[in-house]
Tab-separated table of C-alpha atoms and ligand atoms in Angstrom:
chain	number	residue	atom	x	y	z
A	28	MET	CA	0.022	0.004	0.007
A	29	ASN	CA	1.551	3.360	-0.943
A	30	GLN	CA	1.727	6.430	1.286
A	31	SER	CA	-1.316	8.250	-0.054
A	32	THR	CA	-3.516	5.134	0.175
A	33	THR	CA	-2.506	4.623	3.816
A	34	SER	CA	-3.484	8.161	4.763
A	35	GLU	CA	-6.736	7.857	2.827
A	36	VAL	CA	-7.547	4.825	4.890
A	37	LYS	CA	-6.758	6.739	8.097
A	38	GLU	CA	-8.925	9.618	6.956
A	39	GLU	CA	-11.786	7.246	6.178
A	40	SER	CA	-11.421	5.712	9.674
A	41	LYS	CA	-11.574	9.138	11.254
A	42	GLU	CA	-14.700	9.997	9.268
A	43	GLU	CA	-16.298	6.763	10.396
A	44	GLU	CA	-15.341	7.495	13.991
A	45	LYS	CA	-16.833	11.024	13.780
A	46	LYS	CA	-20.059	9.623	12.413
A	47	SER	CA	-20.327	7.099	15.215
A	48	GLY	CA	-19.626	9.759	17.836
A	49	GLY	CA	-16.151	8.553	18.962
A	50	SER	CA	-14.312	9.992	21.934
A	51	ILE	CA	-12.305	13.163	21.845
A	52	PHE	CA	-9.137	11.205	22.461
A	53	ASP	CA	-9.667	8.798	19.585
A	54	VAL	CA	-7.471	10.973	17.502
A	55	PHE	CA	-4.489	9.478	19.289
A	56	ARG	CA	-5.378	6.112	17.793
A	57	TYR	CA	-4.573	7.395	14.377
A	58	LYS	CA	-1.294	9.147	14.756
A	59	GLU	CA	1.398	9.911	17.154
A	60	ILE	CA	0.964	13.513	18.234
A	61	LYS	CA	4.106	15.602	17.955
A	62	GLU	CA	4.301	19.314	18.731
A	63	LYS	CA	4.107	20.219	15.074
A	64	ASP	CA	0.810	18.296	14.867
A	65	ILE	CA	-0.919	20.167	17.600
A	66	GLU	CA	-2.914	22.458	15.283
A	67	ASP	CA	-4.470	19.382	13.632
A	68	PHE	CA	-5.360	18.030	17.005
A	69	ILE	CA	-6.877	21.349	18.123
A	70	GLU	CA	-8.966	21.308	14.958
A	71	GLU	CA	-10.185	17.812	15.837
A	72	LEU	CA	-10.957	18.829	19.351
A	73	ARG	CA	-12.851	21.939	18.180
A	74	TYR	CA	-14.997	19.692	16.008
A	75	GLN	CA	-15.687	17.289	18.817
A	76	LEU	CA	-16.613	20.048	21.346
A	77	LEU	CA	-18.896	21.808	18.878
A	78	GLU	CA	-20.510	18.444	18.043
A	79	SER	CA	-21.116	17.989	21.823
A	80	ASP	CA	-23.167	21.283	21.820
A	81	VAL	CA	-20.471	23.303	23.519
A	82	SER	CA	-20.905	26.861	22.177
A	83	PHE	CA	-18.272	28.458	19.982
A	84	GLU	CA	-17.179	30.922	22.675
A	85	VAL	CA	-16.623	28.209	25.291
A	86	THR	CA	-14.925	25.996	22.779
A	87	GLU	CA	-12.410	28.710	21.980
A	88	LYS	CA	-11.800	29.393	25.658
A	89	ILE	CA	-11.064	25.713	26.343
A	90	LEU	CA	-8.775	25.455	23.336
A	91	GLU	CA	-6.866	28.627	24.277
A	92	ASP	CA	-6.228	27.166	27.742
A	93	LEU	CA	-5.064	23.979	26.113
A	94	LYS	CA	-2.642	25.729	23.780
A	95	GLU	CA	-1.143	27.607	26.703
A	96	ASN	CA	-0.603	24.279	28.526
A	97	ILE	CA	0.884	22.508	25.543
A	98	ILE	CA	2.945	24.876	23.430
A	99	GLY	CA	6.481	25.080	24.614
A	100	LYS	CA	6.255	21.804	26.595
A	101	LYS	CA	8.632	18.990	25.648
A	102	VAL	CA	6.397	15.992	24.833
A	103	ARG	CA	8.305	12.740	24.304
A	104	ARG	CA	5.583	10.251	23.801
A	105	SER	CA	1.971	10.558	22.615
A	106	GLU	CA	0.814	9.222	25.995
A	107	ASP	CA	2.439	12.227	27.713
A	108	LEU	CA	0.608	14.579	25.405
A	109	GLU	CA	-2.629	12.759	25.926
A	110	ARG	CA	-2.253	13.129	29.701
A	111	ILE	CA	-1.439	16.814	29.403
A	112	VAL	CA	-4.384	17.383	27.104
A	113	LYS	CA	-6.770	15.463	29.359
A	114	ASP	CA	-5.575	17.330	32.445
A	115	SER	CA	-5.872	20.738	30.717
A	116	LEU	CA	-9.379	20.011	29.393
A	117	LYS	CA	-10.595	18.693	32.735
A	118	LYS	CA	-9.146	21.730	34.588
A	119	SER	CA	-10.771	24.277	32.159
A	120	ILE	CA	-14.130	22.469	32.226
A	121	THR	CA	-14.164	21.984	35.946
A	122	GLU	CA	-13.343	25.699	36.496
A	123	ILE	CA	-16.188	26.735	34.260
A	124	ILE	CA	-18.923	24.429	35.719
A	125	THR	CA	-17.989	24.738	39.349
A	126	LYS	CA	-17.902	28.564	39.232
A	127	ASN	CA	-21.678	28.791	39.878
A	128	LYS	CA	-22.565	26.050	42.302
A	129	PRO	CA	-26.260	25.254	42.242
A	130	MET	CA	-27.904	25.820	45.600
A	131	ASN	CA	-29.104	22.852	47.581
A	132	VAL	CA	-32.824	23.341	46.849
A	133	LEU	CA	-34.011	20.899	49.503
A	134	GLU	CA	-31.946	22.603	52.166
A	135	GLU	CA	-33.208	26.011	51.049
A	136	ILE	CA	-36.819	24.863	51.314
A	137	LYS	CA	-36.280	23.415	54.777
A	138	LYS	CA	-34.854	26.686	56.124
A	139	SER	CA	-37.361	29.026	54.450
A	140	THR	CA	-40.734	30.133	55.670
A	141	LYS	CA	-43.636	28.145	54.292
A	142	PRO	CA	-44.751	27.965	51.573
A	143	TYR	CA	-41.610	27.997	49.384
A	144	ILE	CA	-42.759	28.975	45.904
A	145	ILE	CA	-41.174	27.577	42.783
A	146	ILE	CA	-42.189	28.567	39.270
A	147	PHE	CA	-41.221	26.543	36.195
A	148	PHE	CA	-41.082	27.961	32.682
A	149	GLY	CA	-39.612	27.283	29.228
A	150	ILE	CA	-40.656	26.827	25.648
A	151	ASN	CA	-43.256	24.315	24.495
A	152	GLY	CA	-42.572	20.655	24.841
A	153	VAL	CA	-39.245	20.804	26.739
A	154	GLY	CA	-40.725	18.703	29.563
A	155	LYS	CA	-42.009	21.200	32.092
A	156	THR	CA	-45.037	19.221	33.139
A	157	THR	CA	-43.119	15.954	33.442
A	158	THR	CA	-40.347	17.756	35.368
A	159	ILE	CA	-42.810	19.229	37.875
A	160	ALA	CA	-44.215	15.725	38.510
A	161	LYS	CA	-40.645	14.404	39.071
A	162	PHE	CA	-39.854	17.353	41.258
A	163	ALA	CA	-43.013	16.798	43.344
A	164	TYR	CA	-42.037	13.134	43.708
A	165	MET	CA	-38.533	14.117	44.887
A	166	LEU	CA	-40.012	16.519	47.505
A	167	LYS	CA	-42.383	13.788	48.736
A	168	LYS	CA	-39.483	11.325	49.032
A	169	ASN	CA	-37.630	13.943	51.107
A	170	GLY	CA	-40.513	14.392	53.499
A	171	LEU	CA	-41.718	17.732	52.065
A	172	SER	CA	-45.361	18.343	51.166
A	173	CYS	CA	-46.336	20.279	48.027
A	174	ILE	CA	-49.230	21.526	45.997
A	175	ILE	CA	-49.210	22.039	42.249
A	176	SER	CA	-50.699	25.079	40.519
A	177	ALA	CA	-51.832	24.145	37.042
A	178	SER	CA	-51.266	27.622	35.684
A	179	ASP	CA	-50.928	26.575	32.099
A	180	THR	CA	-54.440	27.677	31.256
A	181	PHE	CA	-53.372	28.209	27.668
A	182	ARG	CA	-52.775	24.753	26.184
A	183	ALA	CA	-55.794	22.446	25.978
A	184	ALA	CA	-55.152	19.289	28.072
A	185	ALA	CA	-52.152	20.728	29.989
A	186	GLN	CA	-54.141	20.834	33.207
A	187	GLU	CA	-55.533	17.340	32.633
A	188	GLN	CA	-52.001	16.022	32.089
A	189	LEU	CA	-50.893	17.503	35.355
A	190	GLU	CA	-54.020	16.238	37.099
A	191	ILE	CA	-53.081	12.629	36.181
A	192	HIS	CA	-49.618	13.115	37.720
A	193	ALA	CA	-51.085	14.726	40.818
A	194	ARG	CA	-53.489	11.795	41.245
A	195	ASN	CA	-50.709	9.263	40.786
A	196	LEU	CA	-48.504	11.022	43.296
A	197	GLU	CA	-51.373	11.829	45.727
A	198	ILE	CA	-50.517	15.500	45.662
A	199	PRO	CA	-53.120	18.305	45.710
A	200	LEU	CA	-53.622	20.382	42.516
A	201	ILE	CA	-55.301	23.651	41.908
A	202	LYS	CA	-56.786	24.086	38.461
A	203	GLY	CA	-58.275	27.098	36.718
A	204	LYS	CA	-60.568	27.592	33.758
A	205	TYR	CA	-59.193	26.986	30.316
A	206	GLY	CA	-58.211	30.447	29.024
A	207	GLY	CA	-58.448	31.828	32.588
A	208	ASP	CA	-55.899	33.994	34.480
A	209	PRO	CA	-52.794	31.814	35.342
A	210	ALA	CA	-51.736	34.243	38.114
A	211	SER	CA	-55.065	33.795	39.934
A	212	VAL	CA	-54.671	29.985	39.781
A	213	ALA	CA	-51.225	30.342	41.294
A	214	TYR	CA	-52.560	32.761	43.907
A	215	ASP	CA	-55.227	30.168	44.903
A	216	ALA	CA	-52.582	27.496	45.217
A	217	ILE	CA	-50.418	29.753	47.458
A	218	ARG	CA	-53.482	30.546	49.616
A	219	ALA	CA	-54.328	26.841	49.863
A	220	ALA	CA	-50.719	26.058	50.848
A	221	LYS	CA	-50.816	28.686	53.602
A	222	SER	CA	-54.036	27.468	55.039
A	223	ARG	CA	-52.979	23.800	54.916
A	224	GLY	CA	-49.448	24.250	56.114
A	225	ILE	CA	-47.959	22.878	52.828
A	226	ASP	CA	-44.190	23.272	52.392
A	227	VAL	CA	-43.862	23.986	48.696
A	228	VAL	CA	-45.988	25.415	45.845
A	229	LEU	CA	-44.990	24.244	42.328
A	230	ILE	CA	-46.331	26.504	39.617
A	231	ASP	CA	-46.590	25.181	36.066
A	232	THR	CA	-46.852	27.723	33.238
A	233	ALA	CA	-47.668	27.639	29.588
A	234	GLY	CA	-44.839	26.989	27.152
A	235	ARG	CA	-43.802	30.154	25.352
A	236	MET	CA	-41.533	31.155	22.522
A	237	HIS	CA	-39.861	34.600	22.286
A	238	THR	CA	-42.360	35.438	19.534
A	239	ASP	CA	-45.220	35.139	22.039
A	240	THR	CA	-44.943	38.611	23.482
A	241	ASP	CA	-48.264	38.329	25.153
A	242	LEU	CA	-47.384	35.056	26.838
A	243	VAL	CA	-44.053	36.420	27.980
A	244	ASN	CA	-45.777	39.533	29.485
A	245	GLU	CA	-48.212	37.158	31.154
A	246	LEU	CA	-45.294	35.184	32.641
A	247	LYS	CA	-43.770	38.384	33.993
A	248	ARG	CA	-47.148	39.187	35.583
A	249	VAL	CA	-47.390	35.730	37.217
A	250	VAL	CA	-43.842	36.202	38.586
A	251	ASN	CA	-44.671	39.690	39.902
A	252	ILE	CA	-47.822	38.513	41.607
A	253	THR	CA	-46.549	35.262	43.096
A	254	ARG	CA	-43.051	36.473	44.056
A	255	PRO	CA	-41.460	32.982	43.757
A	256	ASN	CA	-38.459	31.986	45.902
A	257	LEU	CA	-37.053	30.094	42.946
A	258	LYS	CA	-37.447	30.515	39.190
A	259	ILE	CA	-36.534	27.400	37.255
A	260	LEU	CA	-35.970	27.374	33.547
A	261	VAL	CA	-36.575	24.021	31.939
A	262	LEU	CA	-34.483	23.324	28.873
A	263	ASP	CA	-34.446	20.403	26.484
A	264	SER	CA	-30.948	19.006	25.983
A	265	LEU	CA	-31.907	17.811	22.489
A	266	GLY	CA	-32.200	21.481	21.534
A	267	GLY	CA	-28.379	21.792	21.517
A	268	ASN	CA	-27.219	25.399	21.371
A	269	ASP	CA	-30.725	26.593	20.752
A	270	ALA	CA	-31.184	25.959	24.535
A	271	LEU	CA	-28.536	28.584	25.227
A	272	GLU	CA	-30.456	31.070	23.074
A	273	GLN	CA	-33.597	30.319	24.971
A	274	ALA	CA	-31.781	30.793	28.283
A	275	LYS	CA	-30.460	34.190	27.157
A	276	TYR	CA	-33.966	35.198	26.168
A	277	PHE	CA	-35.606	34.136	29.428
A	278	GLU	CA	-32.759	35.697	31.431
A	279	ASN	CA	-33.265	39.057	29.688
A	280	ASN	CA	-37.024	38.962	30.065
A	281	VAL	CA	-37.853	37.291	33.330
A	282	GLY	CA	-34.615	36.168	34.913
A	283	PHE	CA	-34.080	32.711	36.417
A	284	ASP	CA	-32.084	31.034	39.131
A	285	LEU	CA	-31.575	27.439	38.071
A	286	VAL	CA	-31.857	25.263	35.030
A	287	ILE	CA	-33.283	21.806	34.741
A	288	LEU	CA	-32.032	20.113	31.610
A	289	THR	CA	-34.362	17.430	30.379
A	290	LYS	CA	-33.998	14.379	28.109
A	291	VAL	CA	-30.369	13.850	28.920
A	292	ASP	CA	-31.081	10.122	28.541
A	293	ALA	CA	-31.388	10.584	24.803
A	294	ASP	CA	-27.800	10.211	23.703
A	295	VAL	CA	-26.650	13.824	24.145
A	296	LYS	CA	-23.376	15.083	25.585
A	297	GLY	CA	-24.993	18.147	27.137
A	298	GLY	CA	-22.279	20.642	26.196
A	299	VAL	CA	-24.872	23.370	26.711
A	300	ILE	CA	-24.282	22.961	30.464
A	301	LEU	CA	-20.826	24.504	29.935
A	302	SER	CA	-22.197	27.335	27.772
A	303	LEU	CA	-24.860	28.160	30.380
A	304	ALA	CA	-22.176	28.353	33.106
A	305	TYR	CA	-19.653	30.295	31.067
A	306	GLU	CA	-21.911	32.694	29.158
A	307	LEU	CA	-24.771	33.213	31.655
A	308	ASN	CA	-23.265	32.259	35.011
A	309	LYS	CA	-26.191	29.932	35.508
A	310	PRO	CA	-25.991	26.540	37.199
A	311	VAL	CA	-27.802	23.456	36.101
A	312	GLY	CA	-29.445	21.987	39.223
A	313	TYR	CA	-31.038	18.812	38.001
A	314	LEU	CA	-31.111	16.602	34.927
A	315	GLY	CA	-34.111	14.786	33.503
A	316	VAL	CA	-32.922	11.314	32.526
A	317	GLY	CA	-36.079	9.509	31.529
A	318	GLN	CA	-39.847	9.531	31.688
A	319	THR	CA	-40.548	8.015	35.133
A	320	TYR	CA	-40.958	9.953	38.382
A	321	ASP	CA	-37.613	8.791	39.581
A	322	ASP	CA	-35.768	10.131	36.557
A	323	LEU	CA	-34.683	13.481	37.980
A	324	ILE	CA	-31.093	13.541	39.286
A	325	PRO	CA	-29.048	16.306	40.838
A	326	PHE	CA	-26.379	17.628	38.487
A	327	ASN	CA	-22.846	16.422	39.277
A	328	ALA	CA	-19.785	17.998	37.669
A	329	GLU	CA	-17.691	14.872	37.829
A	330	TRP	CA	-20.402	12.869	36.061
A	331	PHE	CA	-20.669	15.490	33.359
A	332	ILE	CA	-16.976	15.550	32.591
A	333	GLN	CA	-16.906	11.735	32.303
A	334	ARG	CA	-19.879	11.886	29.944
A	335	LEU	CA	-18.398	14.650	27.756
A	336	PHE	CA	-15.254	12.634	27.156
A	337	SER	CA	-16.757	9.134	27.052
B	410	LIG	N1	-36.722	10.702	27.454
B	410	LIG	C1	-37.164	11.740	28.193
B	410	LIG	N2	-38.374	12.290	27.880
B	410	LIG	C2	-38.825	13.356	28.624
B	410	LIG	C3	-38.021	13.828	29.727
B	410	LIG	N3	-38.738	14.883	30.235
B	410	LIG	C4	-39.872	14.956	29.547
B	410	LIG	N4	-39.940	14.066	28.584
B	410	LIG	C5	-40.963	13.784	27.565
B	410	LIG	O1	-41.098	14.962	26.724
B	410	LIG	C6	-42.443	15.106	26.317
B	410	LIG	C7	-42.927	16.557	26.640
B	410	LIG	O2	-42.988	16.659	28.008
B	410	LIG	P1	-44.075	17.639	28.703
B	410	LIG	O3	-43.804	17.516	30.155
B	410	LIG	O4	-45.446	17.385	28.228
B	410	LIG	O5	-43.512	19.018	28.139
B	410	LIG	P2	-44.081	20.487	28.441
B	410	LIG	O6	-42.914	21.376	28.418
B	410	LIG	O7	-44.908	20.485	29.648
B	410	LIG	O8	-44.993	20.708	27.159
B	410	LIG	P3	-45.982	21.965	26.884
B	410	LIG	O9	-46.954	21.982	28.016
B	410	LIG	O10	-46.575	21.655	25.549
B	410	LIG	O11	-45.184	23.211	26.850
B	410	LIG	C8	-43.225	14.012	27.005
B	410	LIG	O12	-43.372	12.953	26.083
B	410	LIG	C9	-42.359	13.613	28.148
B	410	LIG	O13	-42.534	12.279	28.537
B	410	LIG	C10	-36.748	13.250	30.027
B	410	LIG	O14	-36.003	13.686	30.940
B	410	LIG	N5	-36.376	12.211	29.236
């Protein structure tokens, strides 16, 4: 086999690996990395990070850190370089995601006056309703009582969907009229929580896009009236970098404290977590990892790094 045919085979293997979503470090399987090759490797890494939904800005920051750590270093064997690269990436990523530690919500609830009010919002179909049910289940498991406010009075069947979850979980639910005022439903839920000594009020809201100016104004009104202790933005990890755009939009219009990233069980790397931390200083508190009530897990930086490079 001549030289050019060998390199064509290597290129094909790399293409195959990219298609099958190989690891960032697979590049070492194809060639010994020498200092002069580092630009090629950086290119490969850039591709892998962008493919994992890490935003352009964060990708560049991570690669700049890496170049600083590598250039000028004497690397004798490819294993040494691999170790340096891994250490540098882990350090940059850990710094970014541990900068804004998510609060311990359960602890916050326990030390606050009752009822602790949490509002959930996000665009249509990201998994708000399911997430609220999972959240309610988590509260119940931790000995905290809650009531759900079905304040999505906009989408037909949204209240019924929530009602099924509430019945399954044996949790009280306050509904309103279809097309009615979502703030007044939430207000009723808060009043009920106060009179019954319930720990937490979970407010569901209608899904809204940035084009829905009326719905966004309505969300601001619900927030103003209910004065929640915690505003949770629900994002769909399948949305990739679009999720970052949604987060910027909600941050500029309503503000939020915490993100819950859903559908992480669908094979996504979740690079948007890095972008949220780096560009918006916002922590991801929980991840949705399936469709059952138990499928809500607290975010863990170590787990995320493993996943990003697996
Ligand atoms: N695989 C998986 N599916 C999820 C997860 N969270 C939600 N879903 C599914 O996503 C779909 C939409 O979820 P909903 O909870 O109805 O979404 P929503 O944001 O309330 O929808 P709207 O009320 O239309 O805005 C449902 O089929 C859920 O079962 C998750 O973590 N993993």
